[in-house]
Amino acid sequence: MADNISMEGAQMPQICHMCEENTDIKFKCLDCAFLLCPRCRKLHAKVKTEYVHQIVDMRDERAITNATKTNRVIPIRCEFHEDENYIMCCKSCQQLVCATCIVTMHQKHEMGDMKLINSAKVKKLKKYQDKIDKIILPNISRNYNRCDDLMEFHTKEVDRAKSGIRKWQNYLIKTVAQFVNEDADEFCEQIDNNMEAIKQNILPQLSELDDMKRNIKEIRSEIDRVTSSNDFTQMIYIKKSIKSSLENLNAQKMKERTQYFEFTQSELRIPKLGEMALKTVFHLQCTQSIQTRLACIDKMASYNGKLLVRNLNLKNVCLLKTFNNEIIEKQKWNIDVKDITVLQTGEIIVILFDKTELRLLSKRQHVTSKTIGDCTNIFFDTAPQIPTALHTTRDNKIIISTVETGRDWLPMDNPCTVEILVITAKSELIFRFMFDKNLFCFPNKITSLGTDICIADSISDYSGRLVTLDNKGKVKWTYGDNETNSVIIADMVSTPLCNIVLLDPCQSMLRVLDSKGAFLNSWSLRDFDIANPYAMTISNDEKIFIGCGQVGSNLHILEFRE
């Protein structure tokens, strides 16, 4: 039956979407959502390919249901021809095309069925979906929890700092006020005491002078009277009285000058509340220690939840994976290597002793051949220089350090010619920095800090330093470059927040530097029950792995918060 719609309370019959006249609706195109009459049904089928238009009888509910459940390609309007839908996929151009596109722009190109292409795309997207579920979302959750922890930590630190400031402020205000008040009271008391001494000194003199003043005034009055009366006898008496008064006046001795207090304000020196210093948040704890059955781990690299290690005693390379807190050996190569690194694609690159070539390890399981050619392929050649260390950056570039031919692999005290190379994952050269016996003695470890290159340079068996270059090969800073601040670096990693962690095996210690080479913190690995540390790497989920030179628990996992 035809679909009806309600209009002002009445049921109005639908009309055919093509002829817009016939109300005898019998069919529907599920792709275009067109209602069709029997005559237009054939016309509509001819407009586009039958494979695009799925036209069903509206009376056949089962057909509608089955068609809805099928994996149909949803019609998409062509961006170049608005009246047409995409019907195929051009394999040559890797884009969807409509009928007009095929004729006008994609003649003689190889076409593919949209359903097959769609199926391949869906399959690929499902792989991405699996990657999102297993890698991306866990990383986001981990980073979110880390940021949430940091926010909580900093919020508490802010509250604690402000509370301490206010308490200390109130203490200082009360202390200063009390001190000033006591000082003012003491000063006023001294002034009052001095005033009493002044009174005892001056007041008697004032009284005596008042008496003398009164006598002199009486004598003066007598002089007026006597001179008027011409009384000679009285004149003689007055003269004697004046002479006596003058003698008394001259006889009066002023006591010592009285001292007085003059208040002088002290220079205002505002007491400092304290000092503010930024402290870097960097906490570290050992979360797991694992027995690997390996005698000595002295080289490490991490990728996609796996660990690549060199077993120094047996001189082989093992690919390990943790499972239920245990280590499973996935693959082994019976070759001795100088250094190892892993590309993000999982390809393993190694340096062999006395060879100028970087080699790719074969992915065959448990390669036991002792012939190097059987288990490696040449990846890059550094000739005539000899490679000493490798590192894969976060953007999948490889950094290589090399020394001049004939240089022993052990560190030497005098500088040598060193090249630092940066290449792509396809072994294409990007940068080459040459240092002609003016900087390095023996570069034995590399890591990267953004675009900077950090190189551990061994000066001797018992001293070393860290040299950091910018992306133009210029020295930015060094750490441990003098006798009082020398450091032996067995391994090092850079963290996502641009800190560098150095492994000092002699002191069994980790040191942390910031991106400018400033010292931040240090930990004794003995506090984590870690003995004989030889190697270190950092995983994708930002855990630090420490490999040790002992049998038993020789692989330790450290987690940190920056």
Coordinates of C-alpha atoms in Angstrom, one line a residue:
M1 CA 0.0 0.0 0.0
A2 CA 1.0 3.5 -0.6
D3 CA 2.2 5.6 2.3
N4 CA -0.3 8.3 3.4
I5 CA 0.4 11.5 5.3
S6 CA -1.9 13.4 7.5
M7 CA -2.9 16.9 6.4
E8 CA -5.3 19.0 8.4
G9 CA -6.8 15.9 9.9
A10 CA -7.3 14.1 6.5
Q11 CA -5.3 11.2 5.1
M12 CA -3.6 12.4 1.9
P13 CA -2.1 9.8 -0.5
Q14 CA 1.6 10.0 -1.4
I15 CA 2.5 10.6 -5.0
C16 CA 5.4 9.2 -7.0
H17 CA 8.6 11.0 -6.4
M18 CA 9.6 10.8 -10.0
C19 CA 6.5 11.6 -12.1
E20 CA 4.9 13.5 -9.2
E21 CA 1.4 12.5 -10.6
N22 CA 0.7 8.8 -10.0
T23 CA -0.5 7.9 -6.5
D24 CA -0.3 4.2 -7.1
I25 CA 2.9 3.7 -5.0
K26 CA 4.1 0.1 -5.1
F27 CA 7.9 0.4 -4.8
K28 CA 10.5 2.2 -2.8
C29 CA 14.2 2.9 -3.5
L30 CA 16.0 2.2 -0.1
D31 CA 19.1 4.2 -1.3
C32 CA 17.3 7.3 -2.5
A33 CA 14.2 7.0 -0.2
F34 CA 12.1 7.5 -3.4
L35 CA 8.5 6.3 -3.5
L36 CA 7.8 4.9 -7.0
C37 CA 4.9 3.9 -9.1
P38 CA 5.2 0.8 -11.3
R39 CA 6.0 2.9 -14.4
C40 CA 8.7 5.0 -12.8
R41 CA 10.2 2.0 -11.0
K42 CA 11.8 0.9 -14.3
L43 CA 12.8 4.5 -15.2
H44 CA 14.4 5.0 -11.8
A45 CA 16.4 1.7 -12.1
K46 CA 17.8 3.0 -15.4
V47 CA 19.0 6.3 -14.0
K48 CA 21.6 4.7 -11.9
T49 CA 23.2 1.3 -11.8
E50 CA 21.1 -1.5 -10.3
Y51 CA 23.8 -2.2 -7.7
V52 CA 23.4 1.3 -6.3
H53 CA 19.6 1.5 -6.2
Q54 CA 17.9 -1.1 -4.1
I55 CA 14.3 -1.0 -5.1
V56 CA 11.9 -3.2 -3.2
D57 CA 8.2 -4.0 -3.3
M58 CA 6.6 -2.2 -0.5
R59 CA 4.2 -5.1 0.1
D60 CA 7.2 -7.4 0.7
E61 CA 8.1 -6.6 4.3
R62 CA 10.7 -9.4 4.4
A63 CA 12.5 -7.9 1.5
I64 CA 12.6 -4.5 3.1
T65 CA 13.9 -6.1 6.3
N66 CA 16.6 -8.1 4.6
A67 CA 17.6 -5.2 2.4
T68 CA 17.9 -3.0 5.5
K69 CA 20.2 -5.5 7.2
T70 CA 22.6 -5.9 4.3
N71 CA 25.8 -4.0 4.2
R72 CA 24.8 -1.4 1.8
V73 CA 26.8 1.6 0.6
I74 CA 25.0 4.7 1.8
P75 CA 24.5 7.0 -1.2
I76 CA 26.7 10.1 -1.2
R77 CA 26.2 13.0 -3.5
C78 CA 29.1 13.8 -5.9
E79 CA 30.9 17.0 -4.9
F80 CA 31.4 17.8 -8.6
H81 CA 28.0 16.7 -10.0
E82 CA 25.3 17.6 -7.5
D83 CA 22.5 15.6 -9.3
E84 CA 24.4 12.3 -9.1
N85 CA 25.6 9.9 -6.4
Y86 CA 28.9 8.2 -6.2
I87 CA 28.7 4.8 -7.7
M88 CA 32.2 3.4 -7.9
C89 CA 35.7 4.0 -6.6
C90 CA 38.6 4.9 -8.9
K91 CA 41.5 2.8 -7.8
S92 CA 44.0 4.9 -9.7
C93 CA 43.1 8.1 -8.0
Q94 CA 41.8 6.6 -4.7
Q95 CA 38.6 8.6 -4.8
L96 CA 34.9 8.0 -5.2
V97 CA 33.3 8.8 -8.6
C98 CA 29.9 9.2 -10.1
A99 CA 28.9 8.2 -13.7
T100 CA 29.7 11.6 -15.1
C101 CA 33.1 11.6 -13.3
I102 CA 34.0 8.2 -14.9
V103 CA 33.3 9.6 -18.4
T104 CA 34.8 13.1 -18.0
M105 CA 37.7 12.8 -15.5
H106 CA 38.5 9.1 -15.0
Q107 CA 38.5 7.5 -18.4
K108 CA 40.7 4.4 -18.7
H109 CA 41.2 4.4 -14.9
E110 CA 40.7 1.2 -13.0
M111 CA 37.5 1.2 -11.1
G112 CA 36.5 -0.7 -8.0
D113 CA 33.3 -1.8 -6.5
M114 CA 32.2 0.6 -3.8
K115 CA 31.1 -2.3 -1.6
L116 CA 34.5 -3.9 -1.8
I117 CA 36.3 -0.7 -1.2
N118 CA 33.9 0.1 1.6
S119 CA 34.5 -3.3 3.2
A120 CA 38.3 -2.7 3.1
K121 CA 37.8 0.7 4.6
V122 CA 35.6 -0.7 7.3
K123 CA 38.2 -3.4 8.0
K124 CA 40.9 -0.8 8.3
L125 CA 38.8 1.5 10.5
K126 CA 38.1 -1.5 12.8
K127 CA 41.9 -1.9 13.1
Y128 CA 42.0 1.8 14.1
Q129 CA 39.1 1.2 16.5
D130 CA 41.1 -1.6 18.1
K131 CA 44.2 0.7 18.3
I132 CA 42.0 3.4 19.9
D133 CA 40.7 0.9 22.5
K134 CA 44.0 -0.7 23.3
I135 CA 46.5 2.1 22.9
I136 CA 45.1 5.6 22.4
L137 CA 42.3 5.6 24.9
P138 CA 44.5 4.0 27.7
N139 CA 47.2 6.5 27.0
I140 CA 44.6 9.4 27.2
S141 CA 43.2 7.9 30.4
R142 CA 46.7 7.5 31.8
N143 CA 47.7 11.1 30.9
Y144 CA 44.3 12.3 32.2
N145 CA 44.9 10.6 35.6
R146 CA 48.4 11.9 35.6
C147 CA 47.2 15.5 35.0
D148 CA 44.4 15.0 37.5
D149 CA 47.0 13.8 40.1
L150 CA 49.2 16.8 39.3
M151 CA 46.2 19.2 39.7
E152 CA 45.4 17.7 43.0
F153 CA 49.0 17.8 44.1
H154 CA 49.5 21.4 43.1
T155 CA 46.1 22.5 44.6
K156 CA 47.2 21.0 47.9
E157 CA 50.7 22.6 47.6
V158 CA 49.0 26.0 46.8
D159 CA 46.8 25.7 49.9
R160 CA 49.7 24.6 52.1
A161 CA 51.9 27.5 50.8
K162 CA 49.2 30.1 51.3
S163 CA 48.4 28.8 54.7
G164 CA 52.0 29.0 55.7
I165 CA 52.4 32.5 54.3
R166 CA 49.4 33.8 56.3
K167 CA 50.5 32.1 59.5
W168 CA 54.0 33.5 59.2
Q169 CA 52.6 36.9 58.2
N170 CA 50.4 37.0 61.4
Y171 CA 53.4 35.8 63.5
L172 CA 55.6 38.6 62.1
I173 CA 52.9 41.2 62.5
K174 CA 52.4 40.3 66.2
T175 CA 56.1 39.9 66.8
V176 CA 57.0 43.3 65.2
A177 CA 54.1 45.0 66.9
Q178 CA 55.1 43.6 70.3
F179 CA 58.7 44.6 69.8
V180 CA 57.8 48.1 68.7
N181 CA 55.3 48.6 71.5
E182 CA 57.9 47.5 74.1
D183 CA 60.5 49.8 72.5
A184 CA 58.1 52.8 72.6
D185 CA 57.2 52.2 76.3
E186 CA 60.9 51.9 77.2
F187 CA 61.8 55.1 75.4
C188 CA 58.9 57.0 77.0
E189 CA 59.9 55.8 80.5
Q190 CA 63.5 57.0 79.9
I191 CA 62.2 60.4 78.8
D192 CA 60.0 60.6 81.9
N193 CA 62.9 59.7 84.2
N194 CA 65.1 62.2 82.6
M195 CA 62.4 64.9 83.0
E196 CA 62.2 64.2 86.7
A197 CA 66.0 64.7 86.9
I198 CA 65.6 68.0 85.0
K199 CA 63.0 69.2 87.4
Q200 CA 65.1 68.5 90.4
N201 CA 67.9 70.4 88.8
I202 CA 66.1 73.5 87.4
L203 CA 63.1 74.1 89.7
P204 CA 65.2 75.1 92.8
Q205 CA 67.2 77.5 90.7
L206 CA 63.9 79.0 89.4
S207 CA 62.7 79.5 93.0
E208 CA 65.9 81.2 94.1
L209 CA 65.9 83.5 91.1
D210 CA 62.2 84.4 91.8
D211 CA 63.3 85.4 95.4
M212 CA 66.2 87.5 94.0
K213 CA 63.9 89.1 91.4
R214 CA 61.4 90.0 94.1
N215 CA 64.2 91.6 96.4
I216 CA 65.6 93.6 93.5
K217 CA 62.1 95.0 92.7
E218 CA 61.7 96.1 96.3
I219 CA 65.1 97.8 96.3
R220 CA 64.2 99.6 93.1
S221 CA 61.1 100.9 94.7
E222 CA 63.1 102.1 97.7
I223 CA 65.5 104.0 95.4
D224 CA 62.6 106.1 94.0
R225 CA 61.4 106.9 97.4
V226 CA 64.9 107.7 98.9
T227 CA 65.9 109.9 96.0
S228 CA 62.8 112.0 96.4
S229 CA 63.3 112.4 100.2
N230 CA 67.0 113.1 100.1
D231 CA 67.4 110.7 103.0
F232 CA 71.2 110.2 103.1
T233 CA 71.0 107.4 105.6
Q234 CA 68.5 105.4 103.6
M235 CA 70.7 105.9 100.5
I236 CA 73.6 104.2 102.2
Y237 CA 71.3 101.3 103.3
I238 CA 70.0 100.8 99.8
K239 CA 73.4 100.8 98.4
K240 CA 74.5 98.1 100.7
S241 CA 71.3 96.1 99.8
I242 CA 72.0 96.4 96.1
K243 CA 75.7 95.4 96.7
S244 CA 74.5 92.4 98.7
S245 CA 72.0 91.4 96.0
L246 CA 74.7 91.6 93.3
E247 CA 77.0 89.4 95.4
N248 CA 74.2 86.9 95.9
L249 CA 73.4 86.9 92.1
N250 CA 77.1 86.4 91.3
A251 CA 77.4 83.8 94.0
Q252 CA 74.6 81.7 92.4
K253 CA 76.2 78.9 90.4
M254 CA 74.3 77.1 87.6
K255 CA 74.4 73.4 88.0
E256 CA 75.7 71.2 85.1
R257 CA 73.7 71.5 81.9
T258 CA 70.9 69.0 81.9
Q259 CA 71.0 66.4 79.2
Y260 CA 67.9 65.7 77.2
F261 CA 66.7 62.9 74.9
E262 CA 66.2 63.5 71.2
F263 CA 64.3 60.8 69.4
T264 CA 65.7 59.8 66.0
Q265 CA 63.7 57.4 63.9
S266 CA 65.6 54.3 62.9
E267 CA 65.9 53.5 59.2
L268 CA 62.9 51.5 58.2
R269 CA 64.0 48.0 57.3
I270 CA 61.0 45.9 56.4
P271 CA 61.5 42.4 57.6
K272 CA 61.4 39.8 54.8
L273 CA 58.5 37.5 55.0
G274 CA 60.6 34.8 53.5
E275 CA 61.6 33.6 50.0
M276 CA 59.8 31.9 47.1
A277 CA 61.5 29.2 45.2
L278 CA 60.1 27.0 42.4
K279 CA 60.5 23.3 43.0
T280 CA 60.2 20.8 40.3
V281 CA 57.7 18.0 40.9
F282 CA 59.4 14.7 40.2
H283 CA 58.6 11.6 42.3
L284 CA 59.8 8.1 41.7
Q285 CA 58.9 4.7 43.0
C286 CA 59.7 1.1 42.2
T287 CA 56.4 -0.7 41.3
Q288 CA 57.7 -4.1 40.2
S289 CA 60.8 -6.3 40.2
I290 CA 61.0 -9.2 37.8
Q291 CA 63.2 -12.3 37.4
T292 CA 64.1 -12.7 33.8
R293 CA 66.4 -15.7 33.9
L294 CA 69.0 -13.6 32.0
A295 CA 72.4 -13.3 33.5
C296 CA 73.1 -9.7 32.7
I297 CA 71.1 -7.0 31.0
D298 CA 73.3 -4.2 29.8
K299 CA 71.4 -2.8 26.7
M300 CA 67.7 -2.0 26.5
A301 CA 65.1 -0.6 24.2
S302 CA 61.3 -0.5 24.5
Y303 CA 58.4 -0.5 22.0
N304 CA 54.7 -1.4 22.0
G305 CA 54.8 -3.2 25.4
K306 CA 57.9 -5.2 24.5
L307 CA 61.5 -5.0 25.7
L308 CA 64.6 -5.6 23.6
V309 CA 67.6 -6.5 25.7
R310 CA 71.2 -7.6 25.3
N311 CA 72.4 -10.4 27.5
L312 CA 76.0 -9.5 28.1
N313 CA 77.1 -12.9 29.4
L314 CA 75.7 -15.0 26.6
K315 CA 76.2 -12.2 24.0
N316 CA 72.8 -12.5 22.5
V317 CA 69.7 -10.2 21.9
C318 CA 66.3 -11.2 23.4
L319 CA 62.9 -9.8 22.7
L320 CA 60.8 -9.9 26.0
K321 CA 57.2 -9.3 26.9
T322 CA 55.6 -9.1 30.3
F323 CA 52.6 -11.3 31.0
N324 CA 50.9 -11.7 34.4
N325 CA 53.9 -10.1 36.1
E326 CA 56.3 -12.6 34.4
I327 CA 58.7 -12.2 31.5
I328 CA 58.2 -14.3 28.3
E329 CA 60.9 -14.6 25.7
K330 CA 59.4 -13.9 22.3
Q331 CA 62.5 -14.0 20.1
K332 CA 66.2 -14.4 20.4
W333 CA 69.2 -13.6 18.2
N334 CA 72.6 -15.3 19.0
I335 CA 74.7 -12.3 17.9
D336 CA 76.8 -9.9 19.9
V337 CA 75.9 -6.3 19.4
K338 CA 77.4 -2.9 20.5
D339 CA 74.0 -1.1 20.7
I340 CA 70.4 -1.5 19.8
T341 CA 67.3 0.6 19.0
V342 CA 63.8 -0.1 17.7
L343 CA 61.8 1.9 15.2
Q344 CA 58.1 2.6 15.9
T345 CA 57.3 0.1 13.2
G346 CA 59.0 -2.6 15.3
E347 CA 62.1 -2.9 13.1
I348 CA 65.2 -3.6 15.2
I349 CA 68.5 -1.8 14.3
V350 CA 71.8 -2.9 15.8
I351 CA 75.5 -1.9 15.8
L352 CA 77.9 -4.8 15.5
F353 CA 81.5 -4.7 16.8
D354 CA 84.1 -3.5 14.3
K355 CA 81.5 -2.8 11.6
T356 CA 80.5 0.4 9.9
E357 CA 77.1 -0.8 8.9
L358 CA 73.9 -0.5 10.9
R359 CA 72.0 -3.8 10.6
L360 CA 68.3 -4.7 10.6
L361 CA 67.6 -7.9 12.6
S362 CA 65.7 -10.6 10.9
K363 CA 62.2 -11.2 12.3
R364 CA 62.5 -15.0 12.1
Q365 CA 61.9 -16.7 15.5
H366 CA 64.9 -17.8 17.5
V367 CA 67.6 -17.2 15.0
T368 CA 70.4 -19.4 16.2
S369 CA 72.8 -19.0 13.3
K370 CA 76.2 -17.6 14.2
T371 CA 76.6 -16.1 10.7
I372 CA 75.7 -12.5 10.8
G373 CA 74.4 -12.4 7.3
D374 CA 71.8 -15.0 8.1
C375 CA 70.1 -12.8 10.7
T376 CA 70.7 -9.2 9.6
N377 CA 70.3 -6.9 6.6
I378 CA 72.3 -3.7 6.0
F379 CA 70.3 -0.6 7.0
F380 CA 72.8 2.2 6.8
D381 CA 76.6 2.6 6.4
T382 CA 78.6 5.2 8.4
A383 CA 82.0 4.4 6.7
P384 CA 84.7 5.4 7.3
Q385 CA 83.5 6.3 10.8
I386 CA 82.7 3.5 13.3
P387 CA 79.2 3.8 14.9
T388 CA 79.1 3.7 18.7
A389 CA 75.5 4.5 19.8
L390 CA 72.0 4.6 18.5
H391 CA 68.7 6.3 19.5
T392 CA 65.2 6.5 18.0
T393 CA 63.4 9.8 18.5
R394 CA 59.7 10.2 19.3
D395 CA 59.1 11.2 15.6
N396 CA 60.8 8.0 14.4
K397 CA 64.2 9.4 13.3
I398 CA 67.5 7.7 14.1
I399 CA 70.4 9.5 15.7
I400 CA 73.9 7.8 15.3
S401 CA 77.2 8.7 17.0
T402 CA 80.4 7.6 15.3
V403 CA 84.1 7.8 16.0
E404 CA 87.2 7.7 13.8
T405 CA 88.6 4.4 12.4
G406 CA 90.9 2.6 14.8
R407 CA 89.4 4.1 17.9
D408 CA 89.0 1.5 20.6
W409 CA 85.5 0.9 21.8
L410 CA 86.6 1.7 25.3
P411 CA 86.7 5.5 26.3
M412 CA 90.0 7.3 25.8
D413 CA 91.3 10.5 27.5
N414 CA 92.0 12.5 24.3
P415 CA 89.4 13.8 21.9
C416 CA 88.8 12.1 18.6
T417 CA 86.9 12.9 15.4
V418 CA 83.2 12.4 15.9
E419 CA 80.2 12.5 13.6
I420 CA 76.6 12.8 14.7
L421 CA 74.2 11.6 12.1
V422 CA 70.4 12.0 11.9
I423 CA 68.6 9.8 9.4
T424 CA 65.0 8.9 8.6
A425 CA 63.3 5.5 9.2
K426 CA 64.0 4.9 5.5
S427 CA 67.8 5.4 6.0
E428 CA 67.8 8.8 4.3
L429 CA 70.4 11.3 5.7
I430 CA 68.9 14.4 7.3
F431 CA 71.8 16.0 9.2
R432 CA 75.5 15.3 9.6
F433 CA 77.5 17.1 12.3
M434 CA 81.3 16.8 12.3
F435 CA 83.5 17.5 15.4
D436 CA 87.2 17.3 14.5
K437 CA 88.9 16.4 17.8
N438 CA 87.5 19.5 19.4
L439 CA 84.6 18.3 21.6
F440 CA 84.1 14.5 22.2
C441 CA 86.3 11.8 23.5
F442 CA 83.9 8.8 23.1
P443 CA 80.1 9.2 22.7
N444 CA 78.6 6.0 24.1
K445 CA 74.9 6.9 24.6
I446 CA 72.3 9.2 22.9
T447 CA 68.9 10.5 23.7
S448 CA 66.8 13.3 22.3
L449 CA 65.0 16.2 24.0
G450 CA 62.6 17.7 21.5
T451 CA 64.9 18.7 18.6
D452 CA 68.0 18.7 20.8
I453 CA 70.4 15.8 20.9
C454 CA 71.9 14.7 24.2
I455 CA 75.1 12.7 24.1
A456 CA 76.8 11.0 26.9
D457 CA 80.6 11.4 26.4
S458 CA 83.0 9.1 28.2
I459 CA 86.2 11.0 29.1
S460 CA 87.7 8.0 30.9
D461 CA 86.6 4.9 32.7
Y462 CA 85.8 7.0 35.7
S463 CA 84.6 10.3 34.4
G464 CA 82.2 11.6 31.8
R465 CA 79.7 14.3 31.0
L466 CA 76.5 15.1 29.1
V467 CA 76.7 17.3 26.0
T468 CA 73.5 18.7 24.5
L469 CA 73.4 20.0 20.9
D470 CA 70.7 22.0 19.2
N471 CA 69.3 21.0 15.8
K472 CA 72.2 22.9 14.1
G473 CA 74.9 20.9 15.9
K474 CA 75.8 23.8 18.3
V475 CA 76.5 23.0 21.9
K476 CA 73.6 24.3 24.1
W477 CA 74.8 23.1 27.5
T478 CA 76.9 20.5 29.2
Y479 CA 76.6 18.7 32.6
G480 CA 79.4 17.1 34.5
D481 CA 82.2 18.8 32.5
N482 CA 84.7 19.4 35.3
E483 CA 86.5 17.5 38.0
T484 CA 84.1 18.4 40.8
N485 CA 81.0 17.7 38.7
S486 CA 81.9 14.6 36.7
V487 CA 79.4 11.8 36.1
I488 CA 79.6 8.4 34.6
I489 CA 76.5 7.7 32.4
A490 CA 75.8 4.1 31.6
D491 CA 72.4 5.0 30.1
M492 CA 69.8 7.8 30.0
V493 CA 66.3 8.6 28.9
S494 CA 64.3 11.7 28.2
T495 CA 60.8 12.0 29.7
P496 CA 57.7 13.5 28.0
L497 CA 58.0 16.7 30.1
C498 CA 61.6 17.3 28.8
N499 CA 63.5 16.0 31.8
I500 CA 66.6 13.8 31.4
V501 CA 67.2 10.9 33.7
L502 CA 70.8 9.7 33.9
L503 CA 71.9 6.3 35.2
D504 CA 75.2 6.4 37.2
P505 CA 76.2 2.7 37.7
C506 CA 79.2 3.4 39.9
Q507 CA 77.1 5.3 42.6
S508 CA 74.0 3.2 41.8
M509 CA 72.1 6.5 41.3
L510 CA 69.6 8.2 39.1
R511 CA 70.0 11.9 38.4
V512 CA 67.3 14.1 36.9
L513 CA 68.1 17.3 34.9
D514 CA 65.7 19.8 33.3
S515 CA 65.8 20.8 29.7
K516 CA 68.5 23.5 30.4
G517 CA 70.8 21.1 32.2
A518 CA 70.0 22.2 35.7
F519 CA 70.1 19.5 38.4
L520 CA 66.6 18.7 39.8
N521 CA 66.8 15.6 42.0
S522 CA 68.6 12.3 42.5
W523 CA 67.7 8.8 43.9
S524 CA 69.8 6.1 45.2
L525 CA 68.7 2.9 43.5
R526 CA 69.8 1.0 46.7
D527 CA 66.7 2.5 48.3
F528 CA 64.7 0.6 45.8
D529 CA 66.7 -2.6 46.4
I530 CA 68.2 -2.3 42.9
A531 CA 71.8 -3.6 42.7
N532 CA 74.3 -3.5 39.8
P533 CA 72.2 -1.3 37.4
Y534 CA 73.6 -1.4 33.8
A535 CA 70.9 -0.2 31.4
M536 CA 67.7 1.8 31.3
T537 CA 64.8 2.6 28.9
I538 CA 61.4 4.3 29.0
S539 CA 58.3 2.6 27.6
N540 CA 55.4 4.1 25.7
D541 CA 53.4 4.4 28.9
E542 CA 56.2 6.3 30.5
K543 CA 57.6 3.6 32.8
I544 CA 61.3 3.4 33.4
F545 CA 62.9 0.0 33.1
I546 CA 66.2 -0.7 34.8
G547 CA 68.2 -3.7 33.7
C548 CA 70.8 -5.1 36.1
G549 CA 73.9 -7.3 36.0
Q550 CA 72.9 -10.1 38.3
V551 CA 70.9 -13.3 38.4
G552 CA 67.4 -13.2 39.9
S553 CA 65.3 -10.0 40.1
N554 CA 67.3 -8.0 37.5
L555 CA 64.5 -6.1 35.7
H556 CA 62.9 -3.3 37.7
I557 CA 60.0 -1.0 36.7
L558 CA 60.0 2.5 38.1
E559 CA 57.0 4.9 37.8
F560 CA 57.4 8.6 38.1
R561 CA 55.3 11.8 38.3
E562 CA 56.7 15.0 36.9

